[in-house]
Amino acid sequence: MNSDIIILTFIMNIIGDYNCFHKIGVGSSANVYVAQHRLFDYPVAIKTMLTDGNQNFASEMKIMKDLNHPNIATLYDVVEEEDRVSLVMEYASNGSLQTRLPLKDEETIFKYFSQICDAIEYLHEVQNIVHRDLKFDNILLDKYDHVKLVDFGLSKKCQEHLLETRCGSPLYSSPEIILSEKYDFKTDIWSLGIILYYMCFGYFPFYSENIQQLFNQIIEQDIVFPEYPINPLLLDLLSQMLHKDASKRLNIKEIQTYPWYKGHNTNLVPLAHSSFIAKKKEPIQMVKKKSFLKLESNLFKKYSLPVYCFPRCPNTNIRKVPTQNLNLTNIKTKSLQNDHSIH
């Protein structure tokens, strides 16, 4: 079965011009649905949030509108209603990277890790953005098995001043976050080190169900590696990424030039839109207008969003199934049944 084919049985919700069919993520302040525009069978992810007392949506929208990178989910549209706002984004049909773990070898680890690094390099070096919530739930895979970084609700520009807000997910929290110290891009590097460690060994370097005990481990305990033979260059990279002193921790450019990283063939990592890399500071230029559905919204003007287009799909990506004679409780989708991640 093609990984981007979705079995749809009924419309679960309607948001603006989009029919929502399947909830794929639930958060404290947002829900995420698989949806499609009413005119065309093209799958998107819609993250919908109540506006009452929730300021993250405005921050996330402001951040995402300027992002243009093949390893970051694209923001297509914004739908504003009386009590909620919805972000219409690129749909990553293969779910969280964590569902692929454990990874079988270093080449596979590098395949995904290098794409994550490319996205982080773009955020740090081009956009001056600290993600602040790097974790497996926010690292998704599209139908081509390409990484798509999502969830910029906690992201922040970091230019002239260091950041102070304590935020993020406990298992991925850096020592400086826990100690309520000022921080910068290096807090993302710690989280990235935690992710790489888990990709390599299948467990977290620091873990406790008690949050205070977890934080004590992160602050006080040394990093410990398994006793079986491991590439020393990889261990060295992990040690430098997980240095408790942020000033001695690697930055993203140093990671990409480290011996273990340089020792792998980056040509092994396919990119669906490699042309974006050379033009990542430029807006997307759409061509062949007859082949695209133009999505225009007053919200694009209100929030200065670029206008994106969906490609028409002659071979539809969504297959509607008649609801009669179906036991809806038994319906599953191959690509979504394990996808609980939230954009």
mmCIF file of C-alpha atoms in Angstrom:
data_model
loop_
_atom_site.group_PDB
_atom_site.id
_atom_site.type_symbol
_atom_site.label_atom_id
_atom_site.label_comp_id
_atom_site.label_asym_id
_atom_site.label_seq_id
_atom_site.Cartn_x
_atom_site.Cartn_y
_atom_site.Cartn_z
ATOM 1 C CA MET A 1 0.000 0.000 0.000
ATOM 2 C CA ASN A 2 1.268 3.482 -0.860
ATOM 3 C CA SER A 3 2.202 5.185 2.414
ATOM 4 C CA ASP A 4 0.302 8.376 1.589
ATOM 5 C CA ILE A 5 -3.030 6.688 0.823
ATOM 6 C CA ILE A 6 -5.531 7.494 3.540
ATOM 7 C CA ILE A 7 -8.776 5.614 4.056
ATOM 8 C CA LEU A 8 -11.478 8.159 4.837
ATOM 9 C CA THR A 9 -14.890 7.142 6.093
ATOM 10 C CA PHE A 10 -16.588 10.336 7.244
ATOM 11 C CA ILE A 11 -15.953 14.014 7.797
ATOM 12 C CA MET A 12 -14.970 14.493 11.428
ATOM 13 C CA ASN A 13 -14.835 18.273 11.370
ATOM 14 C CA ILE A 14 -14.918 21.209 8.947
ATOM 15 C CA ILE A 15 -12.396 24.017 9.292
ATOM 16 C CA GLY A 16 -12.738 26.783 6.726
ATOM 17 C CA ASP A 17 -12.413 25.192 3.281
ATOM 18 C CA TYR A 18 -11.003 21.958 4.706
ATOM 19 C CA ASN A 19 -12.662 18.671 5.583
ATOM 20 C CA CYS A 20 -11.006 17.000 8.576
ATOM 21 C CA PHE A 21 -11.139 13.205 8.661
ATOM 22 C CA HIS A 22 -8.754 11.759 11.185
ATOM 23 C CA LYS A 23 -7.240 13.079 14.406
ATOM 24 C CA ILE A 24 -3.511 12.291 14.509
ATOM 25 C CA GLY A 25 -2.358 14.415 17.426
ATOM 26 C CA VAL A 26 -3.655 15.646 20.752
ATOM 27 C CA GLY A 27 -1.879 18.228 22.887
ATOM 28 C CA SER A 28 -2.627 20.350 25.923
ATOM 29 C CA SER A 29 -3.831 23.237 23.757
ATOM 30 C CA ALA A 30 -4.153 21.856 20.224
ATOM 31 C CA ASN A 31 -5.485 19.029 18.087
ATOM 32 C CA VAL A 32 -4.046 17.908 14.759
ATOM 33 C CA TYR A 33 -6.107 16.395 11.940
ATOM 34 C CA VAL A 34 -5.486 14.876 8.546
ATOM 35 C CA ALA A 35 -7.592 16.937 6.173
ATOM 36 C CA GLN A 36 -8.069 17.965 2.568
ATOM 37 C CA HIS A 37 -9.201 21.082 0.761
ATOM 38 C CA ARG A 38 -12.786 20.703 -0.469
ATOM 39 C CA LEU A 39 -11.812 21.117 -4.116
ATOM 40 C CA PHE A 40 -8.938 18.665 -4.325
ATOM 41 C CA ASP A 41 -7.895 15.375 -2.758
ATOM 42 C CA TYR A 42 -4.583 16.600 -1.388
ATOM 43 C CA PRO A 43 -3.759 15.656 2.219
ATOM 44 C CA VAL A 44 -2.687 18.304 4.706
ATOM 45 C CA ALA A 45 -2.222 18.463 8.468
ATOM 46 C CA ILE A 46 -4.334 20.998 10.334
ATOM 47 C CA LYS A 47 -3.309 22.117 13.798
ATOM 48 C CA THR A 48 -6.224 23.843 15.508
ATOM 49 C CA MET A 49 -5.962 25.810 18.746
ATOM 50 C CA LEU A 50 -8.367 27.758 20.909
ATOM 51 C CA THR A 51 -7.440 31.436 20.873
ATOM 52 C CA ASP A 52 -8.647 32.158 24.412
ATOM 53 C CA GLY A 53 -5.537 32.724 26.517
ATOM 54 C CA ASN A 54 -3.300 30.916 24.016
ATOM 55 C CA GLN A 55 -0.521 33.102 22.636
ATOM 56 C CA ASN A 56 1.573 30.270 21.191
ATOM 57 C CA PHE A 57 -0.445 30.162 17.965
ATOM 58 C CA ALA A 58 0.502 33.757 17.077
ATOM 59 C CA SER A 59 4.147 33.071 17.822
ATOM 60 C CA GLU A 60 4.132 29.828 15.833
ATOM 61 C CA MET A 61 2.448 31.494 12.863
ATOM 62 C CA LYS A 62 4.916 34.378 12.920
ATOM 63 C CA ILE A 63 7.849 31.953 12.970
ATOM 64 C CA MET A 64 6.527 29.519 10.356
ATOM 65 C CA LYS A 65 5.533 32.102 7.752
ATOM 66 C CA ASP A 66 9.198 32.854 7.013
ATOM 67 C CA LEU A 67 10.475 29.259 6.987
ATOM 68 C CA ASN A 68 11.351 27.601 3.683
ATOM 69 C CA HIS A 69 13.386 24.417 4.005
ATOM 70 C CA PRO A 70 12.858 20.847 2.738
ATOM 71 C CA ASN A 71 13.228 19.386 6.231
ATOM 72 C CA ILE A 72 10.734 21.758 7.862
ATOM 73 C CA ALA A 73 6.978 21.333 7.392
ATOM 74 C CA THR A 74 5.567 24.114 5.209
ATOM 75 C CA LEU A 75 2.777 26.374 6.430
ATOM 76 C CA TYR A 76 0.185 26.526 3.610
ATOM 77 C CA ASP A 77 -2.744 28.429 5.038
ATOM 78 C CA VAL A 78 -4.283 29.930 8.174
ATOM 79 C CA VAL A 79 -7.955 29.703 9.094
ATOM 80 C CA GLU A 80 -9.254 32.058 11.772
ATOM 81 C CA GLU A 81 -12.639 31.481 13.387
ATOM 82 C CA GLU A 82 -14.420 33.084 16.316
ATOM 83 C CA ASP A 83 -12.782 31.036 19.066
ATOM 84 C CA ARG A 84 -9.936 29.215 17.353
ATOM 85 C CA VAL A 85 -7.196 29.506 14.765
ATOM 86 C CA SER A 86 -5.963 26.675 12.569
ATOM 87 C CA LEU A 87 -2.618 26.249 10.829
ATOM 88 C CA VAL A 88 -2.762 24.261 7.586
ATOM 89 C CA MET A 89 0.569 22.530 7.076
ATOM 90 C CA GLU A 90 2.424 19.986 5.015
ATOM 91 C CA TYR A 91 1.369 16.462 5.980
ATOM 92 C CA ALA A 92 4.051 13.961 7.021
ATOM 93 C CA SER A 93 2.324 10.635 6.409
ATOM 94 C CA ASN A 94 4.963 8.338 7.913
ATOM 95 C CA GLY A 95 4.630 9.712 11.434
ATOM 96 C CA SER A 96 7.315 10.158 14.057
ATOM 97 C CA LEU A 97 10.923 9.141 13.524
ATOM 98 C CA GLN A 98 10.678 7.292 16.821
ATOM 99 C CA THR A 99 8.526 4.617 15.164
ATOM 100 C CA ARG A 100 11.605 3.643 13.087
ATOM 101 C CA LEU A 101 13.779 3.014 16.132
ATOM 102 C CA PRO A 102 15.984 1.207 16.854
ATOM 103 C CA LEU A 103 18.001 2.064 13.749
ATOM 104 C CA LYS A 104 20.065 -0.779 12.349
ATOM 105 C CA ASP A 105 23.407 0.878 11.529
ATOM 106 C CA GLU A 106 25.386 4.108 11.446
ATOM 107 C CA GLU A 107 24.478 4.862 7.853
ATOM 108 C CA THR A 108 20.781 4.786 8.719
ATOM 109 C CA ILE A 109 21.411 6.908 11.809
ATOM 110 C CA PHE A 110 23.294 9.417 9.686
ATOM 111 C CA LYS A 111 20.573 9.424 7.039
ATOM 112 C CA TYR A 112 18.075 10.874 9.509
ATOM 113 C CA PHE A 113 20.450 12.753 11.802
ATOM 114 C CA SER A 114 21.982 14.758 8.936
ATOM 115 C CA GLN A 115 18.537 15.880 7.781
ATOM 116 C CA ILE A 116 17.675 17.031 11.312
ATOM 117 C CA CYS A 117 20.978 18.906 11.411
ATOM 118 C CA ASP A 118 20.213 20.560 8.068
ATOM 119 C CA ALA A 119 16.928 21.862 9.491
ATOM 120 C CA ILE A 120 18.614 23.065 12.694
ATOM 121 C CA GLU A 121 21.414 24.741 10.728
ATOM 122 C CA TYR A 122 18.784 26.634 8.739
ATOM 123 C CA LEU A 123 16.974 27.724 11.918
ATOM 124 C CA HIS A 124 20.144 28.742 13.769
ATOM 125 C CA GLU A 125 22.311 30.169 11.006
ATOM 126 C CA VAL A 126 19.769 31.629 8.576
ATOM 127 C CA GLN A 127 16.735 32.486 10.679
ATOM 128 C CA ASN A 128 18.359 33.022 14.128
ATOM 129 C CA ILE A 129 15.681 30.816 15.678
ATOM 130 C CA VAL A 130 15.995 28.535 18.698
ATOM 131 C CA HIS A 131 13.439 25.730 18.374
ATOM 132 C CA ARG A 132 13.313 25.041 22.154
ATOM 133 C CA ASP A 133 11.275 21.855 21.886
ATOM 134 C CA LEU A 134 13.317 19.376 19.867
ATOM 135 C CA LYS A 135 12.057 15.849 20.527
ATOM 136 C CA PHE A 136 10.982 12.786 18.578
ATOM 137 C CA ASP A 137 7.327 13.864 18.586
ATOM 138 C CA ASN A 138 8.365 16.899 16.563
ATOM 139 C CA ILE A 139 10.519 15.025 14.059
ATOM 140 C CA LEU A 140 8.230 13.496 11.455
ATOM 141 C CA LEU A 141 8.763 11.631 8.186
ATOM 142 C CA ASP A 142 6.968 12.254 4.917
ATOM 143 C CA LYS A 143 6.004 9.603 2.364
ATOM 144 C CA TYR A 144 9.518 9.747 0.887
ATOM 145 C CA ASP A 145 11.048 9.090 4.311
ATOM 146 C CA HIS A 146 12.375 12.639 4.541
ATOM 147 C CA VAL A 147 12.552 14.419 7.881
ATOM 148 C CA LYS A 148 10.020 17.170 8.546
ATOM 149 C CA LEU A 149 10.572 19.270 11.659
ATOM 150 C CA VAL A 150 7.325 20.579 13.196
ATOM 151 C CA ASP A 151 5.866 22.461 16.172
ATOM 152 C CA PHE A 152 7.277 25.954 16.501
ATOM 153 C CA GLY A 153 4.970 27.061 19.313
ATOM 154 C CA LEU A 154 7.912 27.523 21.699
ATOM 155 C CA SER A 155 10.425 28.735 19.108
ATOM 156 C CA LYS A 156 12.035 32.126 19.549
ATOM 157 C CA LYS A 157 14.288 34.511 17.692
ATOM 158 C CA CYS A 158 17.670 34.778 19.391
ATOM 159 C CA GLN A 159 19.708 37.689 18.076
ATOM 160 C CA GLU A 160 20.953 40.385 20.439
ATOM 161 C CA HIS A 161 19.801 38.956 23.763
ATOM 162 C CA LEU A 162 19.996 35.552 25.420
ATOM 163 C CA LEU A 163 16.747 33.744 26.216
ATOM 164 C CA GLU A 164 15.455 33.144 29.745
ATOM 165 C CA THR A 165 12.067 31.395 29.575
ATOM 166 C CA ARG A 166 12.106 27.892 31.039
ATOM 167 C CA CYS A 167 10.365 25.649 28.540
ATOM 168 C CA GLY A 168 10.619 22.411 26.566
ATOM 169 C CA SER A 169 10.194 18.715 27.371
ATOM 170 C CA PRO A 170 11.909 17.339 30.519
ATOM 171 C CA LEU A 171 13.732 14.383 28.916
ATOM 172 C CA TYR A 172 15.357 16.724 26.391
ATOM 173 C CA SER A 173 15.970 19.703 28.728
ATOM 174 C CA SER A 174 19.470 21.154 28.891
ATOM 175 C CA PRO A 175 21.232 21.891 32.202
ATOM 176 C CA GLU A 176 20.978 25.638 31.607
ATOM 177 C CA ILE A 177 17.213 25.396 31.118
ATOM 178 C CA ILE A 178 16.811 23.393 34.330
ATOM 179 C CA LEU A 179 18.994 25.835 36.280
ATOM 180 C CA SER A 180 16.979 28.799 34.930
ATOM 181 C CA GLU A 181 20.093 30.308 33.385
ATOM 182 C CA LYS A 182 20.154 32.440 30.256
ATOM 183 C CA TYR A 183 20.652 30.359 27.130
ATOM 184 C CA ASP A 184 20.939 30.424 23.342
ATOM 185 C CA PHE A 185 21.148 27.997 20.389
ATOM 186 C CA LYS A 186 23.225 25.558 22.446
ATOM 187 C CA THR A 187 20.111 24.379 24.290
ATOM 188 C CA ASP A 188 18.896 22.918 20.966
ATOM 189 C CA ILE A 189 22.264 21.159 20.588
ATOM 190 C CA TRP A 190 21.758 19.414 23.945
ATOM 191 C CA SER A 191 18.310 18.217 22.847
ATOM 192 C CA LEU A 192 19.806 17.087 19.530
ATOM 193 C CA GLY A 193 22.446 15.150 21.461
ATOM 194 C CA ILE A 194 19.731 13.395 23.468
ATOM 195 C CA ILE A 195 17.997 12.476 20.201
ATOM 196 C CA LEU A 196 21.203 11.132 18.644
ATOM 197 C CA TYR A 197 21.983 9.122 21.789
ATOM 198 C CA TYR A 198 18.539 7.494 21.642
ATOM 199 C CA MET A 199 18.906 6.836 17.900
ATOM 200 C CA CYS A 200 22.165 5.000 18.616
ATOM 201 C CA PHE A 201 21.303 3.019 21.746
ATOM 202 C CA GLY A 202 17.508 2.876 22.004
ATOM 203 C CA TYR A 203 17.169 4.592 25.382
ATOM 204 C CA PHE A 204 17.671 7.999 26.978
ATOM 205 C CA PRO A 205 20.976 8.835 28.704
ATOM 206 C CA PHE A 206 19.052 10.330 31.628
ATOM 207 C CA TYR A 207 15.729 8.900 32.699
ATOM 208 C CA SER A 208 13.428 8.900 35.703
ATOM 209 C CA GLU A 209 9.662 9.032 36.079
ATOM 210 C CA ASN A 210 10.276 11.552 38.860
ATOM 211 C CA ILE A 211 10.929 14.943 37.265
ATOM 212 C CA GLN A 212 13.161 16.231 40.056
ATOM 213 C CA GLN A 213 15.281 13.079 39.972
ATOM 214 C CA LEU A 214 15.533 13.385 36.186
ATOM 215 C CA PHE A 215 16.698 16.990 36.479
ATOM 216 C CA ASN A 216 19.264 16.011 39.122
ATOM 217 C CA GLN A 217 20.638 13.359 36.759
ATOM 218 C CA ILE A 218 20.916 15.844 33.898
ATOM 219 C CA ILE A 219 22.750 18.378 36.061
ATOM 220 C CA GLU A 220 24.992 16.056 38.081
ATOM 221 C CA GLN A 221 25.554 12.701 36.353
ATOM 222 C CA ASP A 222 28.167 12.052 33.695
ATOM 223 C CA ILE A 223 27.105 10.660 30.344
ATOM 224 C CA VAL A 224 27.458 6.849 30.291
ATOM 225 C CA PHE A 225 27.804 4.741 27.146
ATOM 226 C CA PRO A 226 27.135 1.005 26.659
ATOM 227 C CA GLU A 227 30.116 -1.298 27.110
ATOM 228 C CA TYR A 228 29.871 -2.990 23.713
ATOM 229 C CA PRO A 229 32.136 -1.756 20.877
ATOM 230 C CA ILE A 230 31.019 1.582 19.425
ATOM 231 C CA ASN A 231 32.636 3.873 16.885
ATOM 232 C CA PRO A 232 34.855 6.158 19.033
ATOM 233 C CA LEU A 233 34.226 9.083 16.674
ATOM 234 C CA LEU A 234 30.510 8.789 17.342
ATOM 235 C CA LEU A 235 31.064 8.619 21.112
ATOM 236 C CA ASP A 236 33.265 11.703 20.909
ATOM 237 C CA LEU A 237 30.590 13.609 18.998
ATOM 238 C CA LEU A 238 27.939 12.667 21.565
ATOM 239 C CA SER A 239 30.187 13.720 24.437
ATOM 240 C CA GLN A 240 30.753 17.132 22.858
ATOM 241 C CA MET A 241 27.056 17.639 22.126
ATOM 242 C CA LEU A 242 26.093 16.684 25.681
ATOM 243 C CA HIS A 243 28.660 18.833 27.461
ATOM 244 C CA LYS A 244 27.002 20.272 30.562
ATOM 245 C CA ASP A 245 28.812 23.577 30.075
ATOM 246 C CA ALA A 246 26.967 25.208 27.170
ATOM 247 C CA SER A 247 29.988 27.373 26.316
ATOM 248 C CA LYS A 248 31.992 24.193 25.592
ATOM 249 C CA ARG A 249 29.201 22.471 23.685
ATOM 250 C CA LEU A 250 29.442 22.223 19.893
ATOM 251 C CA ASN A 251 27.363 24.481 17.687
ATOM 252 C CA ILE A 252 25.517 23.131 14.665
ATOM 253 C CA LYS A 253 28.257 24.049 12.148
ATOM 254 C CA GLU A 254 30.861 22.293 14.295
ATOM 255 C CA ILE A 255 28.687 19.176 14.408
ATOM 256 C CA GLN A 256 28.480 19.135 10.616
ATOM 257 C CA THR A 257 32.268 19.330 10.303
ATOM 258 C CA TYR A 258 33.046 16.823 13.071
ATOM 259 C CA PRO A 259 35.031 13.702 11.991
ATOM 260 C CA TRP A 260 32.134 11.247 12.448
ATOM 261 C CA TYR A 261 29.775 13.474 10.444
ATOM 262 C CA LYS A 262 32.309 14.198 7.701
ATOM 263 C CA GLY A 263 33.139 10.510 7.444
ATOM 264 C CA HIS A 264 29.744 9.690 5.987
ATOM 265 C CA ASN A 265 28.645 10.216 2.413
ATOM 266 C CA THR A 266 25.974 12.906 2.473
ATOM 267 C CA ASN A 267 24.957 11.879 -1.046
ATOM 268 C CA LEU A 268 23.238 8.896 0.565
ATOM 269 C CA VAL A 269 20.601 11.243 1.974
ATOM 270 C CA PRO A 270 17.935 12.004 -0.669
ATOM 271 C CA LEU A 271 16.066 15.303 -0.537
ATOM 272 C CA ALA A 272 12.728 15.795 -2.215
ATOM 273 C CA HIS A 273 13.411 19.472 -2.841
ATOM 274 C CA SER A 274 17.181 19.822 -2.878
ATOM 275 C CA SER A 275 16.887 23.021 -4.903
ATOM 276 C CA PHE A 276 15.502 24.713 -1.799
ATOM 277 C CA ILE A 277 18.908 24.471 -0.124
ATOM 278 C CA ALA A 278 20.541 26.951 -2.486
ATOM 279 C CA LYS A 279 17.546 29.271 -2.343
ATOM 280 C CA LYS A 280 16.546 28.951 1.290
ATOM 281 C CA LYS A 281 16.523 32.745 1.782
ATOM 282 C CA GLU A 282 14.225 33.259 -1.203
ATOM 283 C CA PRO A 283 10.426 32.818 -1.319
ATOM 284 C CA ILE A 284 9.007 29.810 -3.137
ATOM 285 C CA GLN A 285 8.330 30.575 -6.791
ATOM 286 C CA MET A 286 5.333 28.666 -8.110
ATOM 287 C CA VAL A 287 5.184 27.720 -11.790
ATOM 288 C CA LYS A 288 2.629 26.136 -14.127
ATOM 289 C CA LYS A 289 -0.281 27.906 -12.475
ATOM 290 C CA LYS A 290 -2.820 25.723 -14.255
ATOM 291 C CA SER A 291 -1.478 22.762 -12.298
ATOM 292 C CA PHE A 292 -1.970 24.347 -8.900
ATOM 293 C CA LEU A 293 -4.818 25.239 -6.631
ATOM 294 C CA LYS A 294 -4.130 28.701 -5.295
ATOM 295 C CA LEU A 295 -4.980 29.116 -1.627
ATOM 296 C CA GLU A 296 -5.728 32.710 -0.821
ATOM 297 C CA SER A 297 -6.872 33.901 2.560
ATOM 298 C CA ASN A 298 -7.386 37.239 4.248
ATOM 299 C CA LEU A 299 -5.209 35.786 6.986
ATOM 300 C CA PHE A 300 -2.257 35.760 4.601
ATOM 301 C CA LYS A 301 -2.572 39.511 4.235
ATOM 302 C CA LYS A 302 -3.330 40.070 7.918
ATOM 303 C CA TYR A 303 -0.263 38.134 9.074
ATOM 304 C CA SER A 304 1.904 38.896 6.006
ATOM 305 C CA LEU A 305 1.974 35.236 5.004
ATOM 306 C CA PRO A 306 3.240 34.139 1.588
ATOM 307 C CA VAL A 307 0.644 32.489 -0.642
ATOM 308 C CA TYR A 308 1.405 28.829 -1.289
ATOM 309 C CA CYS A 309 -0.220 26.436 -3.703
ATOM 310 C CA PHE A 310 -1.150 22.775 -3.568
ATOM 311 C CA PRO A 311 -0.246 20.654 -6.581
ATOM 312 C CA ARG A 312 -3.173 19.057 -8.314
ATOM 313 C CA CYS A 313 -2.935 15.303 -8.017
ATOM 314 C CA PRO A 314 -4.184 13.425 -11.090
ATOM 315 C CA ASN A 315 -3.745 10.188 -9.156
ATOM 316 C CA THR A 316 -5.589 11.079 -6.001
ATOM 317 C CA ASN A 317 -3.749 10.635 -2.719
ATOM 318 C CA ILE A 318 -6.972 10.109 -0.790
ATOM 319 C CA ARG A 319 -9.345 7.258 -1.328
ATOM 320 C CA LYS A 320 -12.857 7.698 -0.005
ATOM 321 C CA VAL A 321 -14.549 4.544 1.184
ATOM 322 C CA PRO A 322 -18.350 4.236 1.270
ATOM 323 C CA THR A 323 -19.476 3.996 4.877
ATOM 324 C CA GLN A 324 -22.199 1.427 4.247
ATOM 325 C CA ASN A 325 -21.365 -2.175 5.125
ATOM 326 C CA LEU A 326 -18.256 -1.034 6.988
ATOM 327 C CA ASN A 327 -17.388 -1.717 10.594
ATOM 328 C CA LEU A 328 -15.815 1.636 11.410
ATOM 329 C CA THR A 329 -14.259 0.342 14.601
ATOM 330 C CA ASN A 330 -12.038 -1.986 12.565
ATOM 331 C CA ILE A 331 -10.839 0.579 10.032
ATOM 332 C CA LYS A 332 -7.132 1.366 10.333
ATOM 333 C CA THR A 333 -4.678 3.173 8.127
ATOM 334 C CA LYS A 334 -1.271 1.729 7.529
ATOM 335 C CA SER A 335 0.584 5.002 7.756
ATOM 336 C CA LEU A 336 -1.345 6.530 10.673
ATOM 337 C CA GLN A 337 -2.169 3.771 13.122
ATOM 338 C CA ASN A 338 0.978 4.475 15.159
ATOM 339 C CA ASP A 339 1.118 8.206 14.547
ATOM 340 C CA HIS A 340 0.279 10.111 17.711
ATOM 341 C CA SER A 341 2.671 12.975 17.136
ATOM 342 C CA ILE A 342 1.503 16.551 17.140
ATOM 343 C CA HIS A 343 2.555 19.229 14.703
#
